[in-house]
Coordinates of C-alpha atoms in Angstrom, one line a residue:
X9 CA 116.4 32.5 126.2
X10 CA 114.0 29.2 127.1
X11 CA 113.4 27.0 125.2
X12 CA 109.4 27.3 124.0
X13 CA 107.0 24.8 126.3
X14 CA 105.1 24.7 123.1
X15 CA 107.6 22.1 121.5
X16 CA 107.7 18.5 121.5
X17 CA 111.3 17.8 122.7
X18 CA 113.3 16.0 120.0
X19 CA 116.6 13.9 120.9
X20 CA 120.5 14.6 120.2
X21 CA 122.7 11.7 118.8
X22 CA 123.5 11.6 123.1
X23 CA 119.4 10.7 123.8
X24 CA 119.6 14.4 125.7
X25 CA 115.8 16.1 125.0
X26 CA 116.6 19.3 122.9
X27 CA 114.4 21.5 121.1
X28 CA 115.4 24.3 118.5
X29 CA 116.3 27.2 120.6
X30 CA 118.6 24.8 122.9
X31 CA 120.2 23.8 120.0
X32 CA 121.2 27.7 119.6
X33 CA 122.9 27.9 122.6
X34 CA 126.4 28.7 123.2
X35 CA 126.6 27.1 126.7
X36 CA 124.9 23.8 127.7
X37 CA 124.0 23.4 131.0
X38 CA 123.0 19.7 130.9
X39 CA 126.9 19.0 129.5
X40 CA 129.2 17.0 131.8
X41 CA 131.2 19.7 133.4
X42 CA 134.9 19.9 132.6
X43 CA 136.2 20.1 136.8
X44 CA 135.1 17.4 139.5
X45 CA 133.9 17.9 142.7
X46 CA 137.4 17.5 143.9
X47 CA 138.0 20.9 142.1
X48 CA 135.6 22.7 143.9
X49 CA 136.3 21.6 147.6
X50 CA 139.9 22.4 146.6
X51 CA 139.1 26.0 145.8
X52 CA 137.5 26.8 149.1
X53 CA 139.6 28.0 151.8
X54 CA 140.2 25.8 154.5
X55 CA 138.7 27.6 157.5
X56 CA 135.4 27.4 155.8
X57 CA 134.7 24.0 157.2
X58 CA 135.3 24.8 160.7
X59 CA 132.3 24.6 162.8
X60 CA 132.1 26.4 165.7
X61 CA 129.3 25.2 167.9
X62 CA 129.1 28.3 170.0
X63 CA 128.9 30.7 166.7
X64 CA 126.1 28.2 166.0
X65 CA 124.6 28.8 169.3
X66 CA 124.3 32.8 169.2
X67 CA 122.3 32.3 165.8
X68 CA 119.9 30.6 167.6
X69 CA 119.8 32.8 170.8
X70 CA 119.7 35.8 168.5
X71 CA 116.5 34.3 167.0
X72 CA 114.8 33.4 169.7
X73 CA 115.0 37.2 171.5
X74 CA 114.1 38.4 168.1
X75 CA 110.1 36.3 167.8
X76 CA 110.9 36.9 172.3
X77 CA 110.4 40.0 171.3
X78 CA 108.1 40.1 168.7
X79 CA 104.9 38.3 170.4
X80 CA 105.8 40.4 173.3
X81 CA 105.2 43.4 171.5
X82 CA 102.6 42.0 169.9
X83 CA 100.3 41.3 172.7
X84 CA 101.0 43.6 174.5
X85 CA 99.9 46.3 171.4
X86 CA 96.8 44.1 170.3
X87 CA 96.7 46.5 167.5
X88 CA 95.4 46.1 164.3
X89 CA 97.5 48.3 162.3
X90 CA 100.2 46.4 164.2
X91 CA 99.3 42.7 163.4
X92 CA 100.1 42.6 160.1
X93 CA 103.6 43.7 159.9
X94 CA 104.2 41.0 163.4
X95 CA 102.9 38.3 160.8
X96 CA 105.4 38.9 158.2
X97 CA 108.0 39.6 160.5
X98 CA 107.4 37.1 162.8
X99 CA 107.1 34.3 159.8
X100 CA 110.5 35.4 158.6
X101 CA 111.8 34.4 162.4
X102 CA 110.3 31.1 162.3
X103 CA 111.6 30.4 158.9
X104 CA 115.3 31.3 159.7
X105 CA 115.1 29.2 163.1
X106 CA 113.9 26.4 160.3
X107 CA 117.0 27.1 158.8
X108 CA 119.2 26.5 162.2
X109 CA 117.4 23.0 162.3
X110 CA 117.6 22.6 158.9
X111 CA 121.7 22.6 159.8
X112 CA 121.4 20.8 162.6
X113 CA 120.3 18.3 160.5
X114 CA 123.1 18.1 158.6
X115 CA 125.6 17.8 160.9
X116 CA 126.6 21.8 159.4
X117 CA 125.3 23.1 163.2
X118 CA 128.4 21.3 165.1
X119 CA 130.9 18.3 165.1
X120 CA 129.0 17.3 168.2
X121 CA 125.9 14.7 166.9
X122 CA 124.2 15.6 170.7
X123 CA 124.1 19.0 170.4
X124 CA 123.0 18.9 166.5
X125 CA 120.2 16.4 167.5
X126 CA 118.4 18.5 170.5
X127 CA 119.0 21.7 169.0
X128 CA 117.1 20.5 165.9
X129 CA 114.3 18.6 167.9
X130 CA 114.1 22.2 169.6
X131 CA 114.0 24.4 166.6
X132 CA 111.7 22.0 164.6
X133 CA 109.4 20.9 167.1
X134 CA 108.3 25.0 167.8
X135 CA 107.8 25.0 164.3
X136 CA 105.7 22.0 163.7
X137 CA 108.8 19.8 161.9
X138 CA 109.5 16.8 163.0
X139 CA 112.9 16.4 163.0
X140 CA 114.2 13.8 161.9
X141 CA 111.2 13.1 159.3
X142 CA 112.2 15.5 157.3
X143 CA 115.6 15.3 158.2
X144 CA 116.0 12.1 156.3
X145 CA 113.3 12.7 153.7
X146 CA 115.9 16.1 152.7
X147 CA 119.7 13.9 153.2
X148 CA 117.6 11.9 150.0
X149 CA 116.9 14.9 148.3
X150 CA 120.7 16.3 148.7
X151 CA 122.1 13.4 147.6
X152 CA 119.3 12.3 144.3
X153 CA 118.8 16.3 143.7
X154 CA 118.0 16.9 139.9
X155 CA 117.2 13.1 139.3
X156 CA 113.7 13.1 138.3
X157 CA 113.4 9.3 139.7
X158 CA 114.9 9.8 143.2
X159 CA 114.7 13.3 143.5
X160 CA 111.8 14.3 147.0
X161 CA 111.8 17.5 147.2
X162 CA 110.2 19.5 144.6
X163 CA 110.6 17.0 141.7
X164 CA 109.2 17.5 138.5
X165 CA 106.3 15.0 138.3
X166 CA 107.0 12.7 134.7
X167 CA 104.6 13.4 131.9
X168 CA 102.1 9.9 132.9
X169 CA 102.0 10.8 136.3
X170 CA 101.2 14.0 135.7
X171 CA 98.3 13.3 133.3
X172 CA 96.4 11.0 135.9
X173 CA 96.4 13.3 138.4
X174 CA 93.2 15.1 138.5
X175 CA 92.1 19.0 138.0
X176 CA 91.8 20.1 141.5
X177 CA 95.4 18.4 142.3
X178 CA 96.8 20.3 139.1
X179 CA 95.0 23.3 140.0
X180 CA 96.0 23.3 143.7
X181 CA 99.9 22.7 142.6
X182 CA 100.2 24.9 139.5
X183 CA 97.9 27.9 140.6
X184 CA 99.6 30.5 143.2
X185 CA 99.4 31.3 145.8
X186 CA 98.4 27.7 146.1
X187 CA 101.9 25.7 145.9
X188 CA 103.3 28.1 148.8
X189 CA 101.2 26.5 151.5
X190 CA 101.9 22.9 150.5
X191 CA 104.6 22.3 152.7
X192 CA 102.2 20.3 155.7
X193 CA 100.4 18.5 153.2
X194 CA 103.5 17.2 152.1
X195 CA 104.7 16.1 155.6
X196 CA 101.8 13.8 156.0
X197 CA 101.6 12.6 151.8
X198 CA 104.6 13.6 150.0
X199 CA 104.5 14.5 146.7
X200 CA 102.3 13.1 144.3
X201 CA 103.1 10.2 142.8
X202 CA 105.2 9.2 146.0
X203 CA 103.7 7.4 149.1
X204 CA 105.1 7.8 152.9
X205 CA 104.6 10.2 155.4
X206 CA 107.4 12.0 157.8
X207 CA 105.5 11.1 161.0
X208 CA 105.0 7.2 160.4
X209 CA 108.0 5.6 161.3
X210 CA 107.4 2.3 158.5
X211 CA 106.9 5.0 155.9
X212 CA 108.8 4.0 152.8
X213 CA 111.4 7.2 153.4
X214 CA 113.1 6.0 156.4
X215 CA 115.2 2.7 156.6
X216 CA 114.6 -0.3 159.8
X217 CA 117.1 1.4 161.8
X218 CA 115.6 4.7 161.7
X219 CA 112.1 4.1 163.1
X220 CA 113.5 4.8 166.8
X221 CA 114.9 8.1 165.9
X222 CA 111.3 9.4 163.4
X223 CA 109.3 8.2 166.6
X224 CA 111.3 10.8 168.9
X225 CA 110.4 13.5 166.4
X226 CA 106.9 12.5 165.4
X227 CA 106.3 12.4 169.6
X228 CA 108.1 16.0 170.2
X229 CA 105.8 17.0 167.6
X230 CA 103.0 15.9 168.8
X231 CA 103.8 17.5 171.9
X232 CA 104.3 21.2 171.2
X233 CA 100.8 20.4 168.8
X234 CA 99.2 19.6 172.6
X235 CA 100.6 22.6 173.8
X236 CA 99.0 24.9 171.8
X237 CA 96.1 22.8 171.5
X238 CA 96.2 23.6 175.7
X239 CA 97.4 27.5 174.8
X240 CA 94.1 27.3 173.0
X241 CA 92.3 26.4 175.2
X242 CA 93.6 28.8 178.2
X243 CA 94.4 31.9 176.8
X244 CA 91.5 31.2 173.7
X245 CA 91.8 30.1 169.7
X246 CA 92.3 34.0 168.6
X247 CA 95.0 35.1 170.7
X248 CA 96.9 32.0 169.8
X249 CA 96.6 32.4 166.1
X250 CA 97.2 35.7 166.5
X251 CA 100.3 35.5 168.0
X252 CA 101.9 31.5 166.4
X253 CA 99.1 30.6 163.6
X254 CA 99.4 33.1 161.3
X255 CA 103.2 33.3 161.5
X256 CA 103.4 29.9 160.8
X257 CA 101.7 30.4 157.5
X258 CA 103.9 32.7 156.8
X259 CA 106.7 30.8 157.5
X260 CA 105.6 27.5 155.3
X261 CA 105.5 30.3 152.6
X262 CA 108.6 31.2 153.0
X263 CA 109.9 27.5 153.0
X264 CA 108.2 26.5 149.9
X265 CA 109.2 29.4 148.1
X266 CA 113.1 29.3 148.7
X267 CA 113.2 26.0 148.3
X268 CA 111.3 25.9 144.8
X269 CA 113.1 28.9 144.0
X270 CA 116.3 26.9 144.4
X271 CA 115.3 24.6 142.0
X272 CA 113.2 26.3 139.8
X273 CA 112.5 29.6 137.5
X274 CA 115.7 30.3 136.3
X275 CA 115.6 32.6 133.2
X276 CA 117.3 29.3 131.2
X277 CA 115.4 26.2 131.0
X278 CA 117.7 23.5 133.0
X279 CA 117.8 20.4 133.2
X280 CA 116.9 17.0 135.1
X281 CA 118.8 13.8 134.8
X282 CA 118.0 10.2 135.0
X283 CA 119.8 7.2 134.7
X284 CA 123.9 7.1 133.8
X285 CA 123.5 10.8 132.2
X286 CA 123.1 12.0 136.3
X287 CA 125.7 12.8 138.9
X288 CA 125.6 14.3 142.1
X289 CA 127.8 17.3 140.5
X290 CA 125.9 17.5 137.5
X291 CA 122.7 17.4 139.3
X292 CA 123.8 20.1 142.3
X293 CA 124.8 22.1 139.1
X294 CA 121.3 22.9 138.2
X295 CA 120.7 24.8 141.5
X296 CA 120.6 28.6 141.5
X297 CA 121.5 30.9 144.1
X298 CA 118.9 33.7 144.8
X299 CA 119.7 37.5 146.7
X300 CA 117.3 38.2 149.4
X301 CA 117.8 41.6 149.7
X302 CA 118.3 42.3 154.1
X303 CA 116.6 38.9 154.2
X304 CA 119.8 37.1 153.6
X305 CA 121.3 37.6 157.1
X306 CA 118.0 36.9 158.9
X307 CA 117.7 33.8 157.3
X308 CA 121.1 32.4 157.4
X309 CA 122.4 33.1 153.7
X310 CA 120.4 30.1 152.9
X311 CA 119.4 31.5 148.9
X312 CA 123.8 30.6 148.3
X313 CA 122.6 27.2 147.1
X314 CA 124.7 25.9 145.0
X315 CA 127.8 25.1 147.7
X316 CA 125.1 24.5 149.8
X317 CA 124.1 21.5 148.0
X318 CA 127.2 20.6 146.7
X319 CA 128.4 20.7 150.4
X320 CA 126.0 20.4 152.9
X321 CA 128.3 19.7 156.0
X322 CA 129.6 23.4 155.2
X323 CA 128.6 26.2 158.3
X324 CA 126.2 28.6 156.7
X325 CA 128.5 31.3 157.6
X326 CA 131.2 30.4 155.0
X327 CA 129.0 30.1 152.2
X328 CA 129.5 33.3 150.7
X329 CA 132.9 33.2 151.1
X330 CA 132.7 29.2 150.1
X331 CA 131.3 30.7 146.7
X332 CA 133.2 33.5 145.9
X333 CA 136.1 31.3 146.1
X334 CA 134.7 28.2 144.1
X335 CA 133.0 30.8 140.8
X336 CA 136.7 30.6 138.8
X337 CA 136.0 26.2 138.7
X338 CA 132.0 26.8 138.2
X339 CA 132.5 28.9 135.7
X340 CA 129.4 29.2 133.2
X341 CA 127.6 26.3 135.6
X342 CA 127.5 29.4 138.6
X343 CA 124.4 31.0 137.7
X344 CA 125.0 34.7 139.7
X345 CA 121.8 36.1 141.0
X346 CA 120.2 38.8 140.3
X347 CA 120.7 41.6 143.1
X348 CA 117.8 42.2 145.1
X349 CA 116.8 45.6 146.5
X350 CA 116.1 45.4 150.1
X351 CA 113.3 43.2 150.3
X352 CA 113.7 40.1 147.5
X353 CA 110.0 41.4 145.3
X354 CA 111.3 40.5 142.1
X355 CA 111.6 36.8 142.9
X356 CA 107.6 36.9 142.2
X357 CA 108.1 37.0 138.8
X358 CA 110.1 34.2 138.6
X359 CA 107.9 31.7 141.0
X360 CA 105.0 32.3 139.2
X361 CA 106.6 32.3 135.5
X362 CA 107.9 28.8 136.3
X363 CA 104.6 27.7 138.2
X364 CA 102.6 28.8 135.7
X365 CA 105.4 27.0 132.5
X366 CA 107.3 23.9 134.2
X367 CA 104.5 21.4 134.8
X368 CA 105.8 18.2 134.0
X369 CA 108.3 16.0 131.8
X370 CA 109.0 13.6 129.5
X371 CA 108.5 10.1 130.4
X372 CA 111.5 9.2 128.4
X373 CA 115.3 10.6 127.9
X374 CA 117.8 10.8 130.1
X375 CA 118.6 14.7 130.2
X376 CA 114.9 16.3 130.3
X377 CA 113.9 19.3 130.7
X378 CA 110.1 21.0 132.3
X379 CA 106.9 20.8 129.6
X380 CA 104.3 23.4 129.9
X381 CA 100.2 22.1 129.8
X382 CA 98.4 25.3 128.4
X383 CA 95.2 24.1 130.5
X384 CA 96.7 25.1 133.3
X385 CA 95.5 28.6 134.6
X386 CA 97.8 31.1 134.6
X387 CA 98.2 33.9 138.1
X388 CA 100.3 36.4 135.3
X389 CA 100.7 39.8 135.1
X390 CA 102.0 41.7 132.5
X391 CA 104.5 43.5 134.9
X392 CA 105.0 40.2 136.6
X393 CA 106.3 38.4 133.1
X394 CA 108.0 40.7 132.3
X395 CA 110.4 41.3 135.3
X396 CA 111.2 37.5 134.7
X397 CA 111.9 38.2 131.3
X398 CA 114.2 41.0 131.4
X399 CA 116.4 39.9 134.7

């Protein structure tokens, strides 16, 4: 049972934000684990760390062939019966391509630096993602996951920052489906309370020695944007919108939903840390695995997220095996994902509930939990709420 959001958190003797419901739990997810990250690493078979560039390239070839086939079929059929199916399928494939580019950024694609960067630029630029700009900010996220002050991705807002936002910003951030299209805005402006752009080499996001790489990625992104504009001039805006534009929006929705649900929406409230209470291991253990049904294979098992967060250099095709091997070490700190049907419709309940409840954290305390603003409009159905509570 999640701690009631209507209650103001009290503090235990260790300075940990608590409340009445939290004290009744027989397992405290915010407690320091009785194992070290070396214990998890030791439980994982050695071959899970091996990167095979040919295998990685085979996934790229598979995804690109599927994308090309979908686009050719859509152009030839040009039927409003087929277009909606195409948009969902192609947008999902764009998301799969993003995951492969994400692997390039971590070096889990291969041990070859040049191959990783070339493929990363090709894959990410094709879906309007600035490869190095995003790679660096996402590296910051992995190095600080679960840290209220330093995390980068879907980081909770301190109460003071939250209350400084205007009503329209709160509405855009927490009202379904608007947050599911936040990624392009985040690339340009980052999250509330943070400054910088993923496209600007002189942004606060980047160190001086990273500026040249960021500039290259921005130029690649610009080249792709110009190619789309040129295609619109040659073939017309509507065909480009149908072939590329709408799938791009579906891809953005996938990206925002998946990344959000890896850190939010679990049945039990999970902690966020500050100061000395935070550690790389404790932060990583607050991430959540998700089951996406048939999409697991399509998007390269990115839902197997706990081990990925702890060991981002591990190839995606070993994550499932590594997770199974590490479970006996993780114990209750690993939260078994609810099994999905063929398609992960069950996750919408978690998403809706979390966006309706998880708004800000206290300005004080080194271990904090999300609290709710009762004035935020909620997009909620009884069926979605029931599914979330019964999961």
